[in-house]
Short mmCIF file of C-alpha atoms and ligand atoms in Angstrom, two decimals:
data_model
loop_
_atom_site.label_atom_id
_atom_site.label_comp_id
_atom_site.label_asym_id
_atom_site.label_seq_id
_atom_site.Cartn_x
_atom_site.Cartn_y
_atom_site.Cartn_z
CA UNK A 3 20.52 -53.61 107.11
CA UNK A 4 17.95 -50.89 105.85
CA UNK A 5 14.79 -50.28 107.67
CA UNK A 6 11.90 -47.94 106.20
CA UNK A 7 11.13 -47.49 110.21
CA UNK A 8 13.08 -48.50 112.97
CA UNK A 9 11.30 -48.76 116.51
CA UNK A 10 13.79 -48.48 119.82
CA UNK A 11 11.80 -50.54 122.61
CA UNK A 12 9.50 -53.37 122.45
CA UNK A 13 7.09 -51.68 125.25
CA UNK A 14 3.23 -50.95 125.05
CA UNK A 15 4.44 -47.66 123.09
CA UNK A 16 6.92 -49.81 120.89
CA UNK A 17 4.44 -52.42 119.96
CA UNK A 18 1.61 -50.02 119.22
CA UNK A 19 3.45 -47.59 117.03
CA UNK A 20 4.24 -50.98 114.96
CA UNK A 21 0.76 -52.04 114.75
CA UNK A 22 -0.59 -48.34 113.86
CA UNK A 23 1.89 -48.53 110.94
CA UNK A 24 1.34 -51.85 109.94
CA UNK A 25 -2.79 -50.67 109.70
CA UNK A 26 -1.51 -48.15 107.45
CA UNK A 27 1.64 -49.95 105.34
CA UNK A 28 1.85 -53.42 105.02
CA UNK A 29 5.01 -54.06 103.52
CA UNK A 30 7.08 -51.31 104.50
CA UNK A 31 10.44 -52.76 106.62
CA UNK A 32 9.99 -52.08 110.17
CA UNK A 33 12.21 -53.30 113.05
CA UNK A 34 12.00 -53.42 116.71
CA UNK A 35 14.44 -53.80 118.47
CA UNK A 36 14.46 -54.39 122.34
CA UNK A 37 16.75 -54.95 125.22
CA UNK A 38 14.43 -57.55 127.12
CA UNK A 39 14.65 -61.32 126.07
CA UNK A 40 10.40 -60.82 125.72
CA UNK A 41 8.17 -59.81 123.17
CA UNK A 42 5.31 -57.35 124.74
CA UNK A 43 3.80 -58.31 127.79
CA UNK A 44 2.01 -56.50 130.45
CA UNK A 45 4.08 -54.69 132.90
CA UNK A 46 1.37 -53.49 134.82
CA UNK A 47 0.19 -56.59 135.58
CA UNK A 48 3.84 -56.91 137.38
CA UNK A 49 2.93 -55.57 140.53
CA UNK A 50 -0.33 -57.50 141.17
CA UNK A 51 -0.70 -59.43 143.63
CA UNK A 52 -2.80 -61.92 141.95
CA UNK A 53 -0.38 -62.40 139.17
CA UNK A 54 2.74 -62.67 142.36
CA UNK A 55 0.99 -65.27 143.84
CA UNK A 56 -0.02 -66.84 140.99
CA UNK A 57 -3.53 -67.00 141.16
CA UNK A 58 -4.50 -66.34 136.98
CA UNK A 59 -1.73 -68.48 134.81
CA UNK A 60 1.76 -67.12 134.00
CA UNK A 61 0.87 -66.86 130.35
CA UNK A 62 -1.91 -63.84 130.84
CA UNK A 63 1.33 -61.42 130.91
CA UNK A 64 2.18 -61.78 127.47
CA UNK A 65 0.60 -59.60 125.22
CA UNK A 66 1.38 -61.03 121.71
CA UNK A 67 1.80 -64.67 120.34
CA UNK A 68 5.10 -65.26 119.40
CA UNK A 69 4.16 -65.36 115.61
CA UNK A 70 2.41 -61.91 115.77
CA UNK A 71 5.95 -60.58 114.89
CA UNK A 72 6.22 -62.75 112.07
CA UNK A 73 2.88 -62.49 110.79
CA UNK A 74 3.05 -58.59 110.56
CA UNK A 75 6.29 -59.10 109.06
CA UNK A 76 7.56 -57.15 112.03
CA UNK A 77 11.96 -57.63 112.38
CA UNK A 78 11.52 -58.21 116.20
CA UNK A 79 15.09 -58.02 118.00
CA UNK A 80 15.21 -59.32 121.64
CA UNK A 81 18.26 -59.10 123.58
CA UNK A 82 19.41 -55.95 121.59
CA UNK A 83 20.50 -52.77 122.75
CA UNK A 84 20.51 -49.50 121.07
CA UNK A 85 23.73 -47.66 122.05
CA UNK A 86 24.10 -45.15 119.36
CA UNK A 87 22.24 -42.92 116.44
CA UNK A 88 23.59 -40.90 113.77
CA UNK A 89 20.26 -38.80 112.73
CA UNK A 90 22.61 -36.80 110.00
CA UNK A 91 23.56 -40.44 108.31
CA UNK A 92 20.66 -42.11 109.96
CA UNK A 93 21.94 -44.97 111.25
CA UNK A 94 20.79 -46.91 115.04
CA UNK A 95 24.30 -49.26 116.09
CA UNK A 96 23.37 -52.10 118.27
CA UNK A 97 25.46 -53.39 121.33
CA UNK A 98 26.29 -56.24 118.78
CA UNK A 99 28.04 -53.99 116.89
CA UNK A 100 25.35 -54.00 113.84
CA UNK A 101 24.61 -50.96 112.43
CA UNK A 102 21.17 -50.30 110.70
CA UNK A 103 19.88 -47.27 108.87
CA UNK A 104 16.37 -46.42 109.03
CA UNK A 105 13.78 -43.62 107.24
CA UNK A 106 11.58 -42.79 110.51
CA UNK A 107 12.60 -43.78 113.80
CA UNK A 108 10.58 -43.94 117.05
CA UNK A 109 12.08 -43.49 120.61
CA UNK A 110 10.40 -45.77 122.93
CA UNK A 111 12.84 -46.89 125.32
CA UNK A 112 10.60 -46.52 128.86
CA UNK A 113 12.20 -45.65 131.99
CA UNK A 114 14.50 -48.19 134.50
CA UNK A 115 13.98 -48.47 138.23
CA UNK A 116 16.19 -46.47 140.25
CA UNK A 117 18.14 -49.35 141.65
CA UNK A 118 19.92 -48.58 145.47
CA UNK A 119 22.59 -46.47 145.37
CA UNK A 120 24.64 -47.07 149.00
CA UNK A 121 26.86 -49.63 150.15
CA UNK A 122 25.06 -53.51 149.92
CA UNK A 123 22.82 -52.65 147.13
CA UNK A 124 24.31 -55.70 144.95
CA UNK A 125 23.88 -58.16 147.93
CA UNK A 126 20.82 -60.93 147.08
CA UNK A 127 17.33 -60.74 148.09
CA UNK A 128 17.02 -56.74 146.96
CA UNK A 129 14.66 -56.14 143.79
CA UNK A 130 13.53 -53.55 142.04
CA UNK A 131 9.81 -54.04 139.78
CA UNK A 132 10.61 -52.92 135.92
CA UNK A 133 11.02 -55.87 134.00
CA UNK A 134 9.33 -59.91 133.72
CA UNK A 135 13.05 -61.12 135.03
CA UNK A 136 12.49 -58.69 138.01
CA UNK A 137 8.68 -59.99 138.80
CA UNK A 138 10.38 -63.61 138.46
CA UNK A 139 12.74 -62.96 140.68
CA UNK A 140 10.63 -61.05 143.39
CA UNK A 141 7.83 -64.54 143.26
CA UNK A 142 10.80 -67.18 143.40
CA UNK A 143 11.52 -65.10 146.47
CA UNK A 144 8.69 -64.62 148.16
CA UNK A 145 8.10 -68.47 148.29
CA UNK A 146 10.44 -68.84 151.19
CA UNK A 147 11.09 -64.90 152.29
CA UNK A 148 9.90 -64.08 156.14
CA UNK A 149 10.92 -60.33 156.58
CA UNK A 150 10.73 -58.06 153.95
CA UNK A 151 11.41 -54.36 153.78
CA UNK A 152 9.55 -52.33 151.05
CA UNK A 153 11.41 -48.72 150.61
CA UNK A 154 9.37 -45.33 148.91
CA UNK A 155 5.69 -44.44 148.59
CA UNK A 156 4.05 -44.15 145.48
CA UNK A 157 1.70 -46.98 143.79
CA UNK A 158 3.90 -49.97 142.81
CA UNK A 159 4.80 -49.83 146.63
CA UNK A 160 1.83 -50.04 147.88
CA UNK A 161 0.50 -53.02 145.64
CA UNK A 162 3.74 -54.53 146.93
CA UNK A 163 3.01 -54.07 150.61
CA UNK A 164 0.14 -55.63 149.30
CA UNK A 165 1.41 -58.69 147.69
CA UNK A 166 3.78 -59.49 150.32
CA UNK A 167 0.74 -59.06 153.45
CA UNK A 168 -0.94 -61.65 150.84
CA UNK A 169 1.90 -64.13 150.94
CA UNK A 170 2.10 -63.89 154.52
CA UNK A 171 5.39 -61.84 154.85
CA UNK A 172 6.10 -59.45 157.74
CA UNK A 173 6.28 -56.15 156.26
CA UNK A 174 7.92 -52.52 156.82
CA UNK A 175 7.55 -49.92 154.98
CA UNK A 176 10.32 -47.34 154.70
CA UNK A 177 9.69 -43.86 153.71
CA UNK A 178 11.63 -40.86 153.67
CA UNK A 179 9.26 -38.50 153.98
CA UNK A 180 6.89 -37.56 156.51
CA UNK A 181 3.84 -39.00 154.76
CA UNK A 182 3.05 -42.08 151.94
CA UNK A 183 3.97 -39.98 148.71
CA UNK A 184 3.81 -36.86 150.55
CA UNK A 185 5.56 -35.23 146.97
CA UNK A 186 2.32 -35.88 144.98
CA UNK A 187 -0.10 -36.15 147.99
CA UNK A 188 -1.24 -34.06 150.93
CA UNK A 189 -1.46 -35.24 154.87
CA UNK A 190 -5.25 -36.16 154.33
CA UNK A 191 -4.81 -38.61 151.70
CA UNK A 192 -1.63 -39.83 152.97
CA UNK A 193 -3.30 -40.38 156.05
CA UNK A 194 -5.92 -42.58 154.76
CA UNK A 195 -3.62 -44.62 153.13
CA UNK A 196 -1.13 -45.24 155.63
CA UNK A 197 -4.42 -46.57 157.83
CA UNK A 198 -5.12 -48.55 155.16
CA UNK A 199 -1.93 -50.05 155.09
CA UNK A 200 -0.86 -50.59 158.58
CA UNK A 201 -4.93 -51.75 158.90
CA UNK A 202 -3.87 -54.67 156.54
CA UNK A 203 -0.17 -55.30 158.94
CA UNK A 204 2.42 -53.35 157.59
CA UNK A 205 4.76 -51.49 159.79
CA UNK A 206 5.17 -47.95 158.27
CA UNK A 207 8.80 -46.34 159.22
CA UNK A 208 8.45 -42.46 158.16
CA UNK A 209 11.57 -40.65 157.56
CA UNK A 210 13.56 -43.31 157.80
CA UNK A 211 16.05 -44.23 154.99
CA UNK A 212 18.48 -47.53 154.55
CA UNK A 213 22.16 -46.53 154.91
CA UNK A 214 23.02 -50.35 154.26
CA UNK A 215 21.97 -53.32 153.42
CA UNK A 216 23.49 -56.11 155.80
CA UNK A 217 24.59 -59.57 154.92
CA UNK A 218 26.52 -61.85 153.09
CA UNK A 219 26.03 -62.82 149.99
CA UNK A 220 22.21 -62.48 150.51
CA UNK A 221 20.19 -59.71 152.97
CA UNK A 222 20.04 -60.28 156.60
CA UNK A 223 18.76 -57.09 157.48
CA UNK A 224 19.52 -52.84 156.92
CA UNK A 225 20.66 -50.84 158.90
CA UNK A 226 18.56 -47.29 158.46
CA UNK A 227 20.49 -43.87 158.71
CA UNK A 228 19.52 -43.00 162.41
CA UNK A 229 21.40 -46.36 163.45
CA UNK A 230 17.99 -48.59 163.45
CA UNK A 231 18.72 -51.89 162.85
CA UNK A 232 16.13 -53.98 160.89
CA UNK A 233 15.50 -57.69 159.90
CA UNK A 234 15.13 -58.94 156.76
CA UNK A 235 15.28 -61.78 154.14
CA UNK A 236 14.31 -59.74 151.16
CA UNK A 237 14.02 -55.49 150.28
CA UNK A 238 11.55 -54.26 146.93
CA UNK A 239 13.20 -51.22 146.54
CA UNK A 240 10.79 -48.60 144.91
CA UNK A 241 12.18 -45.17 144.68
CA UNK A 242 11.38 -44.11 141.42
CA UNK A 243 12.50 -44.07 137.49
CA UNK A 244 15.14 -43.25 135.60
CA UNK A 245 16.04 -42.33 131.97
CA UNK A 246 18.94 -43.99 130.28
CA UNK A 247 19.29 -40.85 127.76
CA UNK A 248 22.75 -40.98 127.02
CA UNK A 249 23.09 -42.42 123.53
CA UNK A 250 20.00 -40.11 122.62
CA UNK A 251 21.68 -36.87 123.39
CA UNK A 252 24.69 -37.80 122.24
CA UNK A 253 23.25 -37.98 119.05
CA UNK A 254 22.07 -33.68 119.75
CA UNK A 255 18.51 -34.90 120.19
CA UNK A 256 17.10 -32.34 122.69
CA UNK A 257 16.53 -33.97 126.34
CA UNK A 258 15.61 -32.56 129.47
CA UNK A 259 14.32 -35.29 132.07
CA UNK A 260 12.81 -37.07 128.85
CA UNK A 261 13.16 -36.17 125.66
CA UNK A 262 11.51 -33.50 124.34
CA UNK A 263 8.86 -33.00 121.76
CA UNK A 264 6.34 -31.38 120.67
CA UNK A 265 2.47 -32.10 120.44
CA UNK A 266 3.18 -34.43 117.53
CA UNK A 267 5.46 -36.58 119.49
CA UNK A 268 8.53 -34.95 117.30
CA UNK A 269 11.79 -34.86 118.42
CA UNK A 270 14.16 -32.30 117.58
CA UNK A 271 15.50 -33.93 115.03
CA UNK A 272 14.04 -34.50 111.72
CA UNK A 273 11.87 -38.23 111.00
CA UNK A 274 12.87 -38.94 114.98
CA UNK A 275 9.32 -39.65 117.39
CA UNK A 276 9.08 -40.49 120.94
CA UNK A 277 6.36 -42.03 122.66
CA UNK A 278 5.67 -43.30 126.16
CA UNK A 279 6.88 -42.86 129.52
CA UNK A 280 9.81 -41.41 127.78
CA UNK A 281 8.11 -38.38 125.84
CA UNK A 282 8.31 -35.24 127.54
CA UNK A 283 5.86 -33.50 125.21
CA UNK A 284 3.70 -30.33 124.61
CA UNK A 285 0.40 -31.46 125.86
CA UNK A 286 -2.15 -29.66 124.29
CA UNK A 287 -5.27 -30.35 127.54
CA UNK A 288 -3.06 -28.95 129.90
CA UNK A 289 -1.13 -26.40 127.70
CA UNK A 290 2.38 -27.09 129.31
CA UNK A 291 4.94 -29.72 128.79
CA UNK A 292 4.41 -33.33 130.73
CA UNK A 293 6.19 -36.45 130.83
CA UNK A 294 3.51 -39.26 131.97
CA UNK A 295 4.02 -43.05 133.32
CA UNK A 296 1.10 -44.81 132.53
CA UNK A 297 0.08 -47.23 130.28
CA UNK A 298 -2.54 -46.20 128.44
CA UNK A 299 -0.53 -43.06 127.99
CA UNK A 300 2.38 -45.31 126.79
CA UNK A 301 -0.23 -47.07 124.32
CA UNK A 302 -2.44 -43.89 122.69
CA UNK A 303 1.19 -41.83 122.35
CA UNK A 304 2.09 -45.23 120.18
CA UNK A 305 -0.72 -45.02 118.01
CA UNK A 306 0.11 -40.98 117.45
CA UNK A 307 3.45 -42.11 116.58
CA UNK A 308 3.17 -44.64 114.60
CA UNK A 309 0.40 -42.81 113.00
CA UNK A 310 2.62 -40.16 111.78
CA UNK A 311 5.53 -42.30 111.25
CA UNK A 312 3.13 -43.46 108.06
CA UNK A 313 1.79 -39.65 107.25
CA UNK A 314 -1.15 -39.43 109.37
CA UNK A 315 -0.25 -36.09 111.62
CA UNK A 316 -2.29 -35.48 114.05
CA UNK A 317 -2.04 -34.22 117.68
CA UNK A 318 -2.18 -36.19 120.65
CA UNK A 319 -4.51 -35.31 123.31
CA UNK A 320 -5.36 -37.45 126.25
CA UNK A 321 -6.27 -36.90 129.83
CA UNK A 322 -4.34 -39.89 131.57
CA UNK A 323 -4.79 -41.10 134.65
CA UNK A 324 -3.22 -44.30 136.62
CA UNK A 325 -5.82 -46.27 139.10
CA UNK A 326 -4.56 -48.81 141.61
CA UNK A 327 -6.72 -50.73 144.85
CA UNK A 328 -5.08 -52.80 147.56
CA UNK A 329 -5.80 -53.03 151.21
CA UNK A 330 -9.57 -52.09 150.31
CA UNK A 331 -8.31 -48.79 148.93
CA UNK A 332 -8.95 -47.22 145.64
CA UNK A 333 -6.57 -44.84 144.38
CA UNK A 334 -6.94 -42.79 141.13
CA UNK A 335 -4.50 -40.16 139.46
CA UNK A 336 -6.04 -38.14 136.58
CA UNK A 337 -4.24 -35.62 135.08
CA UNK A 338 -1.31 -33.29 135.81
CA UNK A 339 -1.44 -33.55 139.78
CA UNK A 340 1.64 -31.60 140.40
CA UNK A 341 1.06 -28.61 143.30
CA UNK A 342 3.09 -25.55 142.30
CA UNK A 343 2.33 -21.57 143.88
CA UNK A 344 0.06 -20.70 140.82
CA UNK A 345 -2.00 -23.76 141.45
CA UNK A 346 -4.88 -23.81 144.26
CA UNK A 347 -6.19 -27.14 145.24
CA UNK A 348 -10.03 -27.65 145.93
CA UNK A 349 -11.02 -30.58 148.42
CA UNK A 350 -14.06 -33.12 148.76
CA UNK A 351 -14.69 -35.60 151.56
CA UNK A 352 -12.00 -35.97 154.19
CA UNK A 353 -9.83 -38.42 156.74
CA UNK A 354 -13.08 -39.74 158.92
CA UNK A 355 -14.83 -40.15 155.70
CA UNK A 356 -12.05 -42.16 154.39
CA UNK A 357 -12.90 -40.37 151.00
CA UNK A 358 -11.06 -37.56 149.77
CA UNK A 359 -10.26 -35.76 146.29
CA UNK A 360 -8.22 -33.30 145.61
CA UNK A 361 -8.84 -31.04 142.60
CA UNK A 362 -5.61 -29.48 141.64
CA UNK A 363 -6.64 -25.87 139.32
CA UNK A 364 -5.05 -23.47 137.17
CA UNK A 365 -6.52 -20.14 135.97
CA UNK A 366 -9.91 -21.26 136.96
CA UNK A 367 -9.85 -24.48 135.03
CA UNK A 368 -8.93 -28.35 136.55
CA UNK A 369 -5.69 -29.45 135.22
CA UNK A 370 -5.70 -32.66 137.71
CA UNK A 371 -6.51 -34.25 140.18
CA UNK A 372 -6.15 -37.54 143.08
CA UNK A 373 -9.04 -39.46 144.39
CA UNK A 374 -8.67 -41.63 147.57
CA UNK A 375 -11.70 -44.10 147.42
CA UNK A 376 -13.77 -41.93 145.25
CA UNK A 377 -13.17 -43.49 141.79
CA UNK A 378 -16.93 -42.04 141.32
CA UNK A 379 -15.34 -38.82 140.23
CA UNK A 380 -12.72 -39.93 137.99
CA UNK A 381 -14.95 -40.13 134.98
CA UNK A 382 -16.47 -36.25 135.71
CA UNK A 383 -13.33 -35.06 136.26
CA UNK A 384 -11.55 -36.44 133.46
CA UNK A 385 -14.62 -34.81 131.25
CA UNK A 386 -13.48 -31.49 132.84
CA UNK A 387 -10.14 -31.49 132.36
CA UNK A 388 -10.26 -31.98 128.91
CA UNK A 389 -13.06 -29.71 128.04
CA UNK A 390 -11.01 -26.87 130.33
CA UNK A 391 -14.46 -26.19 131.85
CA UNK A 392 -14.14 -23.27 133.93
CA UNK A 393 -15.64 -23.71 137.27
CA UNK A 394 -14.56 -20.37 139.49
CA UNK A 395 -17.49 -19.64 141.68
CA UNK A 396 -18.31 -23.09 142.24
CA UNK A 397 -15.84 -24.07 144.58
CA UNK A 398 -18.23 -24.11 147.56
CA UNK A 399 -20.56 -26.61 146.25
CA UNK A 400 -17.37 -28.54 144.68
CA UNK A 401 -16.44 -28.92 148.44
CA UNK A 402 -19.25 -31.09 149.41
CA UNK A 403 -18.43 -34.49 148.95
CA UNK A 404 -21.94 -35.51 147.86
CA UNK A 405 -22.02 -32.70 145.29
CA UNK A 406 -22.30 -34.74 141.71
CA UNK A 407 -19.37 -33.53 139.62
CA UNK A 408 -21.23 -33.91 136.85
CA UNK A 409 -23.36 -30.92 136.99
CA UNK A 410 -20.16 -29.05 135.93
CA UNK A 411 -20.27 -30.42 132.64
CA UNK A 412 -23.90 -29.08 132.07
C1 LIG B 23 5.54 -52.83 138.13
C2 LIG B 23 4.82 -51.78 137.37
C3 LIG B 23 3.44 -51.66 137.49
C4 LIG B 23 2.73 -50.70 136.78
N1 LIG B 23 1.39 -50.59 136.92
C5 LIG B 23 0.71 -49.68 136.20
C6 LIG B 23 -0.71 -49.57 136.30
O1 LIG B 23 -1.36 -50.28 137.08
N2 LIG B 23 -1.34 -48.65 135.51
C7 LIG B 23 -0.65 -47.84 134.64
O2 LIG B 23 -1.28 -47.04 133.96
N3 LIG B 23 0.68 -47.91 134.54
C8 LIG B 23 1.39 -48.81 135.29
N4 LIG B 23 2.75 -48.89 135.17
C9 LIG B 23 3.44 -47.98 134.23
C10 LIG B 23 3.40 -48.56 132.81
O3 LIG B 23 3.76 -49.91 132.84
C11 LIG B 23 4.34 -47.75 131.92
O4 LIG B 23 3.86 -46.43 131.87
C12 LIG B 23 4.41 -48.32 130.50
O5 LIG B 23 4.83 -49.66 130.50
C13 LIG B 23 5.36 -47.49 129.65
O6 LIG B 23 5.45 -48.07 128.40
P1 LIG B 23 6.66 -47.71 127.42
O7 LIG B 23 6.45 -48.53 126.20
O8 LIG B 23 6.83 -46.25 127.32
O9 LIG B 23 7.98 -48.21 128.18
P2 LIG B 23 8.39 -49.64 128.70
O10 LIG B 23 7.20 -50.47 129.02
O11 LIG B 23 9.41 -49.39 129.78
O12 LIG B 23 9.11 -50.31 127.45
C14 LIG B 23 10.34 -49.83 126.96
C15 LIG B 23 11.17 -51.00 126.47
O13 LIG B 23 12.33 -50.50 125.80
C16 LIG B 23 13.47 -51.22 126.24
N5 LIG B 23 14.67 -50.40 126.00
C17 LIG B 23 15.09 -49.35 126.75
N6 LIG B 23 16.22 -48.84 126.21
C18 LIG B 23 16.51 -49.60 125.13
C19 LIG B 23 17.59 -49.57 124.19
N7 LIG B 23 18.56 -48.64 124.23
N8 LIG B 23 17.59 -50.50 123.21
C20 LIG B 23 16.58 -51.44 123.12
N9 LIG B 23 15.55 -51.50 124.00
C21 LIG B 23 15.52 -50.59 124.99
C22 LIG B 23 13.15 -51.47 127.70
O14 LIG B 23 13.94 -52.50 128.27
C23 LIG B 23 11.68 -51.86 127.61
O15 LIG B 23 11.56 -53.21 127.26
C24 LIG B 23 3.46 -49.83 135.91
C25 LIG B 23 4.85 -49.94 135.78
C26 LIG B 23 5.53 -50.91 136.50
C27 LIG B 23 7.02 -51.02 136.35
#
């Protein structure tokens, strides 16, 4: 079968792209094809705990009607698998053995949860959170579970801590390092969040890691790597993403953690895009290469893509940022919030005040930044960032908490 453009994932990125082409051609062919049973729904509304315990109906995930597919005149493929591309012959082969040749083709495969990896990791009542099937899983579950271990610090953690406390589950929370997401965090904000959380009756292990999960058939408990023994009826394992890239670089597409492209959302190879949590692109704002995991991210890189995949080239540019609240917390990520030598990071607020930013700078400039309870700043911030306002000299009045970030922008 011959496809004018052929889209690999039925994601926020996927499902955009197809709708930014569709604004722009009507009639060309266009496929999607996707590995999930679903057509688009929202996977960030996956981790909350109002959609877990099912307070706003089941049907508020989904995205699209069914007949939006049809209606666009959109080839929609659930339950398909991309596990091989020819970009010299141009040809995608399916895990069904079909083989379809498009013109343009769009990467948007996502990420998978990092499933784990030591001895009892098949046994029942361990989840990961990626996909619908996982989230059904995880609320059949939590029905009857009584003990539940949550494992790694980052956001779809905590709104599972969150979730579970909700549902009336005992909760620990495992995490390997010293501090909650002490990679992308520092002691302050970890500290304020780990109050937050053990204020709202989790148990917070640090350093501690599962060397196996016990049981049967099902979980009975983990045994950590210092010999600890633990209870449990049910584990949410969340310790990260990873990137199925095989078939992709197979094919000589360059790949590094994602793959790689440039400010366009090109690949290396010719009529080949990527967008979404797989793109590891040339991001313009902070003038270095990214890969993101965010949704609106996912969604505006779509639009680019699916923009160009119809002749419309233009550059993307975003500042993104990811905002999550649980256990009367607000957390917000804006920007590139990675800590390296060249980078100094500027504070505002602190533990006592359970309010704390961190503004992470380059060459005088913000590139990022993470706000514990002081979504106030997000919006400023953002502003800065992508102007590249300059704001050397002014680090002693950025300091003070109750200094208006705004002024900056003046
Ligand atoms: C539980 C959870 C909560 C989140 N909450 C937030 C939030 O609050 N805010 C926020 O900004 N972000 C959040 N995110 C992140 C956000 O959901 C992602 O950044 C976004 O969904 C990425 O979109 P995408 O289209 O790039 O990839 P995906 O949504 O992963 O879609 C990719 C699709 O492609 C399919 N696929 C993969 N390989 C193939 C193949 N070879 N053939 C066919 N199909 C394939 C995948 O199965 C998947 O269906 C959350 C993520 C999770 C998992």
């Amino acid at each position: 079968m011959n496809y004018k453009y052929i889209i690999v994932g039925g994601g926020i990125a996927g499902t955009t792209a197809a709708e930014a082409i569709r604004t722009a051609d009507k009639t060309g062919s266009l496929a999607i094809i996707s590995d999930e049973q679903y057509r688009l729904y929202s996977r960030i509304m996956l981790s909350k705990p109002n959609f877990f315990l099912e307070k706003i109906p089941f049907e508020n995930v989904w995205l699209k009607k069914e007949e939006w597919y049809s209606a666009n005149n959109v080839a929609f493929m659930p339950g398909k698998k991309a596990v091989a591309l020819d970009t010299s012959v141009r040809t995608i082969t399916l895990d069904d053995g079909n083989v379809l040749t498009y013109e343009k083709l769009l990467l948007a495969p996502g990420g998978a949860a990092r499933k784990f990896p030591g001895p009892g990791g098949d046994k029942g009542g361990i989840f990961v959170i990626r996909s619908l099937d996982d989230a059904k899983g995880i609320i059949a579950k939590t029905k009857t579970a009584k003990k539940a271990i949550v494992i790694g610090g980052g956001f779809v953690s905590f709104e599972m801590c969150e979730m579970l406390r909700m549902a009336g589950v005992d909760v620990t929370l495992l995490l390997r390092e010293k501090i909650f997401w002490e990679i992308l965090l520092d002691e302050t904000s970890g500290q304020i969040i780990e109050d937050a959380l053990i204020k709202g009756g989790v148990k917070i292990l640090r350093e501690a890691e599962v060397a196996e999960f016990l049981g049967d058939a099902s979980i009975t408990g983990a045994k950590l790597k210092d010999g600890t023994l633990l209870e449990c009826d049910m584990a949410i394992v969340g310790i990260g993403i990873v990137m199925n890239l095989d078939w992709i670089k197979s094919a000589g597409i360059e790949t590094n953690r994602g793959i790689i492209a440039n400010e366009y959302l090109e690949t290396s190879a010719k009529d080949v895009w990527v967008a979404g949590d797989t793109a590891e692109f040339n991001d313009l704002i902070l003038g270095e290469r990214v890969q993101l995991g965010n949704w609106v991210n996912a969604q505006m890189q779509g639009r680019t893509a699916g923009n160009a995949m119809t002749g419309k080239h233009e550059a993307f540019r975003l500042v993104s940022f990811y905002t999550t609240q649980g256990f009367e917390t607000a957390i917000a990520f804006a920007g590139d919030v990675r800590v390296d030598k060249e980078r100094v990071v500027i504070t505002r607020g602190s533990h006592e005040l359970k309010s704390y930013s961190r503004l992470i700078t380059w060459n005088g400039r913000i590139i990022g930044a993470t706000l514990i309870n002081r979504t106030q700043d997000l919006a400023p911030i953002s502003k800065l960032i992508e102007k590249g306002v300059i704001i050397t000299g002014k680090e002693e009045q950025i300091k003070n908490p109750a200094f208006n970030l705004s002024e900056l922008l003046k």
